[in-house]
Amino acid sequence: MTTTRRQFLAGAAVAAGTAATSGRALAEGNPENLPPNVAEWSQYLGASVDEAPYGMPSEYEADVVRRSVEWLTASRESSINFTPLYALDGTITPSGVAFERHHGGAPSMNPADYRLMINGLVDKPLLFTLEDLKRFPRVTKTYFLECAANSGMEWRGAQLNGCQYTHGMIHNVEYSGVLLKDILEEAGLKADAKWILPEGADAAGMTRSIPMEKALDDCLVAFTMNGEALRIEQGYPVRLVVPGWEGNMWVKWMRRIEVGDMPWHHREETSKYTDLLANGKARRFTWVMDAKSVITSPSPQAAAMKKGPNVLTGLAWSGNGAIDRVDVSLDGGQNWFHARVQEPRLPKACARFYFDFVWDGKPLLLQSRAIDSTGYVQPTKDELREVRGENSIYHNNGIQTWHVRENGEVENVEVS
Ligand code: MTE
Ligand code: CO
């Protein structure tokens, strides 16, 4: 009898959840569960311990999911599913909603058949199994990964109504793995070894040229994410981690690393992921993701604002170091306040900020601006366009504006 009642409740909640396709809608409550009554969940035994061997979020959180923009890409295999930033708090992106970006779909690989090959300008070419990799000294690190195309649709003006779509090509997770440096040194680098070319085992066979200086600095060969094996979407069983640098270089399902003396100039670093300037010339490489921030709530997909005390919150990150300060404006950048940035502020990882204020019901233009440990200040979109022109798609780290209407609804706008 208890089970039947539980299933009925779950069914109703899921129906309410699917009605909300783009944002957060509170499931309808039942006054009979409110004090002084004893709520139904207090009257019956709860779920048994073996009901969910692998736990899932509450059914009332069913709308906190990745979402895609149908018209953005020509196929579903070469596409993007965005992180629901508006519904998250803290800094760690839960694995199940971490944005995914593939160029040839996400392959499911048997780890027993996994091999990593090192070849090219090395003393001894090597072939590692996953077990071999796990015998190198291990490290655990938290880093953000931002696709260079994040906010790309917003170059020419406000486009998409929600930070899931404008800023959701980012995730911030904890990796465990080994230093790429240790693996390269095991193979032995020849004197003219100046570049590496990691290659994916997916149908896209993705490759990127990475300078040896970065490869020997902080790159990781990672096999876990948030404490468990990498998710398939994130490159199971092994991905490259290139801290602070554009997401495209973080090769997933990594099967080979070629060592060379020059960059290869493959597709992903020529016709794609380069920035076309106003004079028709393209910037050659733009590796580092500059400081950027976004207010995740209030924001278009989050619940409408109500008068009185409000918590404004968001994320800030920089590929050049840690977040030093985040400023918040309520009037489109005329006046700025310091937000409370939470500790720890890890380098090349997302920081969470809060700003507490009382809303009087008048329209607002919300903005945030990140300042990193190098002193770099996140620019306005106008400042970016002055330098880069309007042809760009990639590397838009301009300040985002949310317009709060008198009725508390929030929309994506641009102010100049
Ligand atoms: N690696 C392989 N093998 N294939 C790919 O399609 N996409 C790249 C990169 N690594 C890709 C890849 C791009 S463009 C980005 S932004 C990141 O992976 C996305 O990583 P994620 O799916 O964990 O978000
Ligand atoms: Co990308």
CSV table of C-alpha atoms and ligand atoms in Angstrom, one decimal:
chain,number,residue,atom,x,y,z
A,1,MET,CA,0.0,0.0,0.0
A,2,THR,CA,2.8,2.4,0.9
A,3,THR,CA,4.5,1.7,-2.5
A,4,THR,CA,1.4,2.5,-4.5
A,5,ARG,CA,1.0,5.9,-2.7
A,6,ARG,CA,4.7,6.8,-3.3
A,7,GLN,CA,4.4,5.9,-7.0
A,8,PHE,CA,1.3,8.1,-7.4
A,9,LEU,CA,3.1,11.0,-5.9
A,10,ALA,CA,6.2,10.5,-8.1
A,11,GLY,CA,4.1,10.3,-11.2
A,12,ALA,CA,2.4,13.6,-10.5
A,13,ALA,CA,5.7,15.4,-9.8
A,14,VAL,CA,7.3,14.2,-13.0
A,15,ALA,CA,4.4,15.5,-15.0
A,16,ALA,CA,4.8,18.9,-13.4
A,17,GLY,CA,8.5,18.8,-14.1
A,18,THR,CA,8.3,18.1,-17.8
A,19,ALA,CA,5.9,21.0,-18.2
A,20,ALA,CA,8.8,23.3,-17.4
A,21,THR,CA,11.1,22.9,-20.4
A,22,SER,CA,13.4,25.8,-20.1
A,23,GLY,CA,13.6,26.7,-16.4
A,24,ARG,CA,12.6,26.2,-12.8
A,25,ALA,CA,9.0,25.7,-11.9
A,26,LEU,CA,8.0,24.7,-8.3
A,27,ALA,CA,5.9,21.6,-8.2
A,28,GLU,CA,2.5,22.3,-6.8
A,29,GLY,CA,2.2,21.7,-3.1
A,30,ASN,CA,-0.5,20.0,-1.0
A,31,PRO,CA,-1.8,22.1,2.0
A,32,GLU,CA,-2.6,18.8,3.8
A,33,ASN,CA,1.2,18.3,4.2
A,34,LEU,CA,1.6,21.6,6.0
A,35,PRO,CA,1.8,22.2,9.8
A,36,PRO,CA,0.0,21.5,12.1
A,37,ASN,CA,-0.8,18.3,10.0
A,38,VAL,CA,1.6,15.4,9.9
A,39,ALA,CA,2.9,15.3,6.3
A,40,GLU,CA,2.4,12.0,4.4
A,41,TRP,CA,6.1,11.3,4.2
A,42,SER,CA,6.2,11.3,8.0
A,43,GLN,CA,3.4,8.7,8.2
A,44,TYR,CA,4.9,5.9,6.1
A,45,LEU,CA,8.3,4.2,5.9
A,46,GLY,CA,10.6,5.8,3.2
A,47,ALA,CA,12.4,4.0,0.3
A,48,SER,CA,14.4,1.0,1.2
A,49,VAL,CA,18.2,1.3,1.0
A,50,ASP,CA,18.4,-0.9,-2.1
A,51,GLU,CA,15.9,1.1,-4.2
A,52,ALA,CA,18.6,3.2,-5.8
A,53,PRO,CA,22.1,1.5,-6.1
A,54,TYR,CA,23.2,4.6,-8.0
A,55,GLY,CA,21.5,7.7,-6.5
A,56,MET,CA,19.6,10.2,-8.6
A,57,PRO,CA,18.4,13.7,-7.6
A,58,SER,CA,14.9,14.1,-6.1
A,59,GLU,CA,12.1,13.9,-8.6
A,60,TYR,CA,11.3,17.5,-7.7
A,61,GLU,CA,14.6,18.5,-9.3
A,62,ALA,CA,13.7,16.9,-12.7
A,63,ASP,CA,14.1,20.2,-14.6
A,64,VAL,CA,17.7,20.6,-13.5
A,65,VAL,CA,19.1,19.1,-16.7
A,66,ARG,CA,21.4,19.8,-19.6
A,67,ARG,CA,19.7,21.5,-22.5
A,68,SER,CA,20.7,22.2,-26.1
A,69,VAL,CA,19.7,24.8,-28.7
A,70,GLU,CA,18.3,22.9,-31.7
A,71,TRP,CA,19.3,25.4,-34.5
A,72,LEU,CA,22.9,25.8,-33.3
A,73,THR,CA,24.4,22.7,-34.9
A,74,ALA,CA,23.6,20.6,-38.0
A,75,SER,CA,23.7,17.2,-36.3
A,76,ARG,CA,23.0,15.8,-32.8
A,77,GLU,CA,26.3,14.0,-32.7
A,78,SER,CA,28.4,17.1,-33.4
A,79,SER,CA,26.6,19.3,-30.9
A,80,ILE,CA,26.5,20.8,-27.4
A,81,ASN,CA,24.4,20.2,-24.3
A,82,PHE,CA,24.6,23.1,-21.8
A,83,THR,CA,25.1,23.1,-18.0
A,84,PRO,CA,22.0,24.4,-16.2
A,85,LEU,CA,24.0,27.1,-14.4
A,86,TYR,CA,20.9,29.0,-13.3
A,87,ALA,CA,19.9,26.1,-11.0
A,88,LEU,CA,23.3,25.3,-9.4
A,89,ASP,CA,25.1,26.6,-6.4
A,90,GLY,CA,28.6,26.2,-5.1
A,91,THR,CA,31.5,25.6,-7.5
A,92,ILE,CA,31.5,21.9,-8.4
A,93,THR,CA,29.4,21.0,-11.5
A,94,PRO,CA,27.6,17.7,-10.8
A,95,SER,CA,28.8,15.1,-13.3
A,96,GLY,CA,25.3,14.4,-14.7
A,97,VAL,CA,24.7,18.0,-15.8
A,98,ALA,CA,28.3,19.0,-16.8
A,99,PHE,CA,28.0,20.4,-20.4
A,100,GLU,CA,29.1,18.1,-23.2
A,101,ARG,CA,30.5,18.9,-26.5
A,102,HIS,CA,31.3,16.3,-29.1
A,103,HIS,CA,32.3,16.5,-32.8
A,104,GLY,CA,31.6,12.9,-33.6
A,105,GLY,CA,29.3,11.7,-30.8
A,106,ALA,CA,30.3,10.1,-27.5
A,107,PRO,CA,31.8,6.6,-27.9
A,108,SER,CA,31.5,4.0,-25.3
A,109,MET,CA,34.9,2.4,-24.8
A,110,ASN,CA,35.8,-0.8,-23.0
A,111,PRO,CA,38.7,0.2,-20.7
A,112,ALA,CA,40.2,-3.2,-21.2
A,113,ASP,CA,40.9,-2.2,-24.8
A,114,TYR,CA,42.1,1.2,-23.9
A,115,ARG,CA,45.7,2.1,-25.0
A,116,LEU,CA,47.6,5.4,-24.9
A,117,MET,CA,50.4,5.7,-27.5
A,118,ILE,CA,53.3,8.1,-27.3
A,119,ASN,CA,55.3,8.5,-30.5
A,120,GLY,CA,57.3,11.0,-32.5
A,121,LEU,CA,60.3,12.8,-31.1
A,122,VAL,CA,60.8,10.5,-28.1
A,123,ASP,CA,63.6,8.2,-27.1
A,124,LYS,CA,61.3,5.2,-26.8
A,125,PRO,CA,57.7,5.1,-28.2
A,126,LEU,CA,55.4,3.7,-25.6
A,127,LEU,CA,52.0,2.1,-25.3
A,128,PHE,CA,50.2,2.4,-22.0
A,129,THR,CA,47.2,0.5,-20.6
A,130,LEU,CA,44.9,2.2,-18.2
A,131,GLU,CA,46.5,0.1,-15.4
A,132,ASP,CA,49.9,1.4,-16.5
A,133,LEU,CA,48.8,5.0,-16.2
A,134,LYS,CA,47.4,4.4,-12.7
A,135,ARG,CA,50.9,3.4,-11.5
A,136,PHE,CA,52.3,6.9,-12.0
A,137,PRO,CA,52.2,9.3,-9.0
A,138,ARG,CA,48.6,10.5,-8.7
A,139,VAL,CA,47.3,14.1,-8.3
A,140,THR,CA,43.8,15.6,-7.6
A,141,LYS,CA,43.0,19.0,-8.9
A,142,THR,CA,39.9,21.2,-9.6
A,143,TYR,CA,39.7,23.2,-12.8
A,144,PHE,CA,37.1,24.9,-15.0
A,145,LEU,CA,36.8,23.8,-18.6
A,146,GLU,CA,35.2,26.5,-20.9
A,147,CYS,CA,34.6,26.0,-24.6
A,148,ALA,CA,36.1,28.8,-26.6
A,149,ALA,CA,32.6,29.1,-28.2
A,150,ASN,CA,30.9,29.9,-24.8
A,151,SER,CA,28.9,33.1,-25.2
A,152,GLY,CA,29.8,33.0,-28.9
A,153,MET,CA,26.2,33.6,-30.0
A,154,GLU,CA,26.2,36.9,-28.0
A,155,TRP,CA,28.9,38.7,-30.0
A,156,ARG,CA,26.5,40.9,-32.0
A,157,GLY,CA,24.0,41.5,-29.2
A,158,ALA,CA,21.8,39.7,-26.7
A,159,GLN,CA,20.4,36.4,-28.2
A,160,LEU,CA,19.6,33.6,-25.8
A,161,ASN,CA,17.4,33.9,-22.8
A,162,GLY,CA,19.2,32.2,-20.0
A,163,CYS,CA,22.7,31.7,-18.6
A,164,GLN,CA,22.4,28.0,-19.4
A,165,TYR,CA,22.6,29.0,-23.1
A,166,THR,CA,24.7,32.2,-22.9
A,167,HIS,CA,27.3,30.8,-20.4
A,168,GLY,CA,26.6,27.1,-20.0
A,169,MET,CA,29.6,25.8,-22.1
A,170,ILE,CA,31.5,25.5,-18.8
A,171,HIS,CA,32.0,23.0,-16.1
A,172,ASN,CA,34.2,23.0,-13.0
A,173,VAL,CA,35.0,19.6,-11.6
A,174,GLU,CA,37.6,17.7,-9.6
A,175,TYR,CA,40.0,15.5,-11.5
A,176,SER,CA,42.3,12.7,-10.4
A,177,GLY,CA,45.0,11.5,-12.7
A,178,VAL,CA,48.7,11.8,-13.5
A,179,LEU,CA,50.9,14.6,-14.7
A,180,LEU,CA,51.4,14.6,-18.4
A,181,LYS,CA,55.0,15.6,-17.7
A,182,ASP,CA,55.6,12.2,-16.0
A,183,ILE,CA,54.4,10.2,-18.9
A,184,LEU,CA,56.3,12.3,-21.5
A,185,GLU,CA,59.5,11.9,-19.4
A,186,GLU,CA,59.0,8.2,-19.2
A,187,ALA,CA,59.1,8.1,-23.1
A,188,GLY,CA,62.1,10.5,-23.0
A,189,LEU,CA,61.9,13.8,-25.0
A,190,LYS,CA,64.4,14.5,-27.8
A,191,ALA,CA,66.1,17.9,-27.9
A,192,ASP,CA,63.9,19.3,-30.6
A,193,ALA,CA,60.6,18.1,-28.9
A,194,LYS,CA,58.7,21.4,-28.7
A,195,TRP,CA,55.0,20.5,-29.4
A,196,ILE,CA,52.6,17.7,-28.7
A,197,LEU,CA,49.6,16.5,-30.6
A,198,PRO,CA,47.0,14.7,-28.4
A,199,GLU,CA,44.5,12.7,-30.5
A,200,GLY,CA,41.0,11.4,-29.5
A,201,ALA,CA,39.7,7.9,-30.2
A,202,ASP,CA,36.2,9.1,-31.1
A,203,ALA,CA,35.0,9.2,-34.7
A,204,ALA,CA,36.1,12.8,-34.9
A,205,GLY,CA,39.7,11.8,-34.1
A,206,MET,CA,40.2,15.2,-32.7
A,207,THR,CA,43.7,16.7,-32.5
A,208,ARG,CA,45.2,19.9,-31.2
A,209,SER,CA,48.8,21.2,-31.1
A,210,ILE,CA,50.0,22.1,-27.6
A,211,PRO,CA,53.3,23.8,-26.9
A,212,MET,CA,55.7,21.7,-24.8
A,213,GLU,CA,56.0,24.4,-22.1
A,214,LYS,CA,52.3,23.9,-21.2
A,215,ALA,CA,52.5,20.1,-21.6
A,216,LEU,CA,55.3,20.0,-19.0
A,217,ASP,CA,53.6,22.6,-16.7
A,218,ASP,CA,50.2,21.6,-15.3
A,219,CYS,CA,48.5,19.3,-17.9
A,220,LEU,CA,46.9,16.1,-16.5
A,221,VAL,CA,46.0,12.8,-18.0
A,222,ALA,CA,42.8,12.3,-16.0
A,223,PHE,CA,40.8,9.2,-15.4
A,224,THR,CA,38.4,10.3,-12.6
A,225,MET,CA,36.0,13.3,-12.3
A,226,ASN,CA,34.3,14.2,-9.1
A,227,GLY,CA,35.6,11.1,-7.4
A,228,GLU,CA,34.4,8.5,-9.8
A,229,ALA,CA,35.5,7.3,-13.3
A,230,LEU,CA,35.1,9.9,-16.0
A,231,ARG,CA,31.6,10.0,-17.5
A,232,ILE,CA,31.4,8.7,-21.1
A,233,GLU,CA,30.5,12.2,-22.3
A,234,GLN,CA,33.6,13.6,-20.6
A,235,GLY,CA,36.0,11.1,-22.3
A,236,TYR,CA,35.8,7.8,-20.5
A,237,PRO,CA,38.2,6.3,-19.7
A,238,VAL,CA,40.9,9.0,-20.2
A,239,ARG,CA,40.9,12.7,-21.1
A,240,LEU,CA,43.5,15.4,-21.3
A,241,VAL,CA,43.2,18.3,-18.8
A,242,VAL,CA,44.7,21.6,-20.0
A,243,PRO,CA,44.1,24.0,-17.1
A,244,GLY,CA,42.9,27.5,-18.0
A,245,TRP,CA,43.1,26.9,-21.8
A,246,GLU,CA,40.2,26.6,-24.2
A,247,GLY,CA,38.1,23.5,-23.9
A,248,ASN,CA,38.8,22.3,-27.4
A,249,MET,CA,42.3,21.4,-26.4
A,250,TRP,CA,41.1,19.0,-23.6
A,251,VAL,CA,41.1,15.9,-25.9
A,252,LYS,CA,38.7,13.3,-24.7
A,253,TRP,CA,39.0,9.5,-25.2
A,254,MET,CA,42.7,10.3,-25.7
A,255,ARG,CA,44.5,7.5,-27.6
A,256,ARG,CA,47.7,9.0,-28.8
A,257,ILE,CA,50.2,11.8,-28.1
A,258,GLU,CA,52.6,12.6,-30.9
A,259,VAL,CA,55.6,14.7,-30.1
A,260,GLY,CA,56.9,17.1,-32.7
A,261,ASP,CA,59.0,20.2,-33.3
A,262,MET,CA,56.3,22.4,-34.8
A,263,PRO,CA,52.5,22.9,-34.5
A,264,TRP,CA,50.5,20.8,-36.9
A,265,HIS,CA,47.8,23.4,-37.8
A,266,HIS,CA,45.0,20.9,-38.1
A,267,ARG,CA,41.3,21.8,-38.6
A,268,GLU,CA,40.5,22.7,-34.9
A,269,GLU,CA,43.3,25.3,-34.9
A,270,THR,CA,42.8,26.9,-38.3
A,271,SER,CA,39.3,26.9,-39.8
A,272,LYS,CA,37.8,26.5,-36.2
A,273,TYR,CA,38.8,28.0,-32.8
A,274,THR,CA,40.6,31.0,-34.4
A,275,ASP,CA,39.4,34.6,-34.1
A,276,LEU,CA,38.6,36.4,-37.3
A,277,LEU,CA,39.4,40.1,-36.9
A,278,ALA,CA,37.8,43.1,-38.6
A,279,ASN,CA,40.7,43.3,-41.2
A,280,GLY,CA,40.0,39.8,-42.4
A,281,LYS,CA,43.1,38.3,-40.6
A,282,ALA,CA,42.7,35.6,-37.9
A,283,ARG,CA,44.5,35.5,-34.7
A,284,ARG,CA,46.7,32.4,-34.8
A,285,PHE,CA,46.3,30.8,-31.4
A,286,THR,CA,44.2,32.0,-28.5
A,287,TRP,CA,44.8,29.4,-25.8
A,288,VAL,CA,44.0,31.1,-22.5
A,289,MET,CA,40.5,31.7,-21.4
A,290,ASP,CA,40.5,35.3,-19.9
A,291,ALA,CA,38.7,36.2,-16.7
A,292,LYS,CA,34.9,36.1,-17.0
A,293,SER,CA,31.9,36.0,-14.7
A,294,VAL,CA,28.1,35.6,-14.9
A,295,ILE,CA,25.2,36.1,-12.5
A,296,THR,CA,23.5,32.7,-12.4
A,297,SER,CA,20.6,33.9,-10.2
A,298,PRO,CA,18.6,36.1,-10.7
A,299,SER,CA,18.7,35.2,-14.4
A,300,PRO,CA,16.1,34.5,-17.1
A,301,GLN,CA,15.5,30.8,-16.3
A,302,ALA,CA,15.6,31.2,-12.5
A,303,ALA,CA,12.4,32.0,-10.5
A,304,ALA,CA,11.1,35.6,-10.9
A,305,MET,CA,12.4,38.0,-8.3
A,306,LYS,CA,10.3,39.1,-5.4
A,307,LYS,CA,10.6,42.5,-3.5
A,308,GLY,CA,12.6,42.4,-0.2
A,309,PRO,CA,15.8,40.6,0.6
A,310,ASN,CA,17.4,38.8,-2.4
A,311,VAL,CA,20.6,36.8,-2.8
A,312,LEU,CA,22.4,37.5,-6.1
A,313,THR,CA,24.9,34.8,-6.9
A,314,GLY,CA,27.2,33.8,-9.8
A,315,LEU,CA,30.4,32.3,-10.9
A,316,ALA,CA,33.8,33.8,-11.9
A,317,TRP,CA,36.8,32.2,-13.4
A,318,SER,CA,40.1,33.0,-15.1
A,319,GLY,CA,42.6,30.9,-17.1
A,320,ASN,CA,45.4,33.2,-15.9
A,321,GLY,CA,45.1,32.5,-12.2
A,322,ALA,CA,42.7,32.9,-9.2
A,323,ILE,CA,39.7,35.3,-8.8
A,324,ASP,CA,40.8,38.3,-6.8
A,325,ARG,CA,37.5,40.2,-6.7
A,326,VAL,CA,34.1,40.3,-8.2
A,327,ASP,CA,32.1,43.5,-8.6
A,328,VAL,CA,28.4,43.6,-9.0
A,329,SER,CA,26.2,46.4,-10.5
A,330,LEU,CA,22.5,46.9,-10.2
A,331,ASP,CA,22.3,49.8,-12.7
A,332,GLY,CA,24.1,48.6,-15.8
A,333,GLY,CA,27.6,49.4,-14.7
A,334,GLN,CA,27.3,52.9,-13.3
A,335,ASN,CA,27.8,51.9,-9.7
A,336,TRP,CA,29.8,48.9,-8.5
A,337,PHE,CA,29.7,46.9,-5.2
A,338,HIS,CA,32.1,44.2,-4.0
A,339,ALA,CA,30.5,40.8,-4.0
A,340,ARG,CA,31.5,38.2,-1.3
A,341,VAL,CA,33.8,35.7,-3.1
A,342,GLN,CA,33.8,32.3,-1.3
A,343,GLU,CA,37.0,30.5,-0.4
A,344,PRO,CA,38.9,28.7,-1.5
A,345,ARG,CA,39.7,30.6,-4.6
A,346,LEU,CA,41.6,28.0,-6.6
A,347,PRO,CA,43.7,29.1,-9.7
A,348,LYS,CA,42.0,28.2,-13.0
A,349,ALA,CA,38.8,27.1,-11.2
A,350,CYS,CA,35.4,28.6,-10.7
A,351,ALA,CA,34.8,30.8,-7.7
A,352,ARG,CA,31.3,31.4,-6.3
A,353,PHE,CA,30.2,34.9,-5.3
A,354,TYR,CA,27.2,36.3,-3.4
A,355,PHE,CA,25.7,39.8,-3.1
A,356,ASP,CA,22.9,40.3,-0.7
A,357,PHE,CA,20.5,43.2,-1.3
A,358,VAL,CA,17.0,44.5,-0.8
A,359,TRP,CA,14.9,44.9,-4.0
A,360,ASP,CA,12.4,47.8,-4.0
A,361,GLY,CA,10.6,46.6,-7.1
A,362,LYS,CA,12.2,49.1,-9.5
A,363,PRO,CA,13.8,47.8,-12.8
A,364,LEU,CA,17.4,46.7,-12.5
A,365,LEU,CA,20.3,46.1,-14.9
A,366,LEU,CA,22.4,43.4,-13.2
A,367,GLN,CA,26.0,42.9,-14.1
A,368,SER,CA,29.1,41.2,-12.7
A,369,ARG,CA,32.7,41.9,-13.5
A,370,ALA,CA,35.6,39.6,-12.5
A,371,ILE,CA,39.1,40.8,-11.6
A,372,ASP,CA,41.8,38.1,-11.5
A,373,SER,CA,45.1,37.7,-9.6
A,374,THR,CA,47.0,39.3,-12.5
A,375,GLY,CA,44.9,42.5,-12.1
A,376,TYR,CA,43.0,41.9,-15.4
A,377,VAL,CA,39.5,43.3,-15.4
A,378,GLN,CA,36.7,41.6,-17.3
A,379,PRO,CA,35.9,44.0,-20.2
A,380,THR,CA,32.5,45.2,-21.5
A,381,LYS,CA,31.2,43.7,-24.8
A,382,ASP,CA,31.8,47.1,-26.4
A,383,GLU,CA,35.4,47.2,-25.2
A,384,LEU,CA,36.0,43.7,-26.7
A,385,ARG,CA,34.4,44.5,-30.0
A,386,GLU,CA,36.6,47.6,-30.3
A,387,VAL,CA,39.7,45.4,-30.3
A,388,ARG,CA,38.3,42.3,-32.0
A,389,GLY,CA,35.6,43.6,-34.4
A,390,GLU,CA,32.3,41.8,-35.0
A,391,ASN,CA,33.4,38.7,-36.9
A,392,SER,CA,34.3,36.8,-33.8
A,393,ILE,CA,32.5,33.7,-32.4
A,394,TYR,CA,35.1,32.5,-29.9
A,395,HIS,CA,36.5,34.0,-26.7
A,396,ASN,CA,33.7,36.3,-25.7
A,397,ASN,CA,34.4,37.2,-22.1
A,398,GLY,CA,32.4,40.4,-22.1
A,399,ILE,CA,30.2,41.5,-19.2
A,400,GLN,CA,26.7,40.1,-19.3
A,401,THR,CA,23.6,42.2,-18.4
A,402,TRP,CA,20.3,40.9,-17.1
A,403,HIS,CA,17.3,43.3,-17.1
A,404,VAL,CA,14.9,42.8,-14.2
A,405,ARG,CA,11.4,44.1,-15.0
A,406,GLU,CA,9.0,45.5,-12.3
A,407,ASN,CA,7.2,42.2,-12.2
A,408,GLY,CA,10.4,40.4,-11.2
A,409,GLU,CA,10.9,38.7,-14.6
A,410,VAL,CA,14.5,38.7,-15.9
A,411,GLU,CA,15.7,38.9,-19.5
A,412,ASN,CA,18.9,39.0,-21.5
A,413,VAL,CA,19.8,42.5,-22.7
A,414,GLU,CA,22.9,44.4,-23.7
A,415,VAL,CA,23.7,48.0,-22.6
A,416,SER,CA,26.2,50.3,-24.2
B,1,MTE,N1,37.8,15.6,-27.6
B,1,MTE,C1,37.5,14.7,-28.6
B,1,MTE,N2,38.1,13.5,-28.7
B,1,MTE,N3,36.4,14.9,-29.4
B,1,MTE,C2,35.7,16.1,-29.3
B,1,MTE,O1,34.7,16.3,-30.0
B,1,MTE,N4,35.5,18.3,-28.1
B,1,MTE,C3,36.3,19.4,-27.5
B,1,MTE,C4,37.0,18.9,-26.3
B,1,MTE,N5,37.6,17.6,-26.5
B,1,MTE,C5,36.1,17.1,-28.3
B,1,MTE,C6,37.2,16.7,-27.5
B,1,MTE,C7,35.6,20.6,-27.2
B,1,MTE,S1,35.3,21.7,-28.4
B,1,MTE,C8,35.3,20.9,-25.9
B,1,MTE,S2,34.7,22.4,-25.5
B,1,MTE,C9,35.5,20.0,-24.8
B,1,MTE,O2,36.1,18.7,-25.2
B,1,MTE,C10,34.2,19.7,-24.1
B,1,MTE,O3,34.4,18.8,-23.0
B,1,MTE,P1,33.1,18.3,-22.2
B,1,MTE,O4,32.4,17.4,-23.2
B,1,MTE,O5,33.7,17.5,-21.1
B,1,MTE,O6,32.3,19.5,-21.8
B,2,CO,CO,34.6,23.5,-27.4
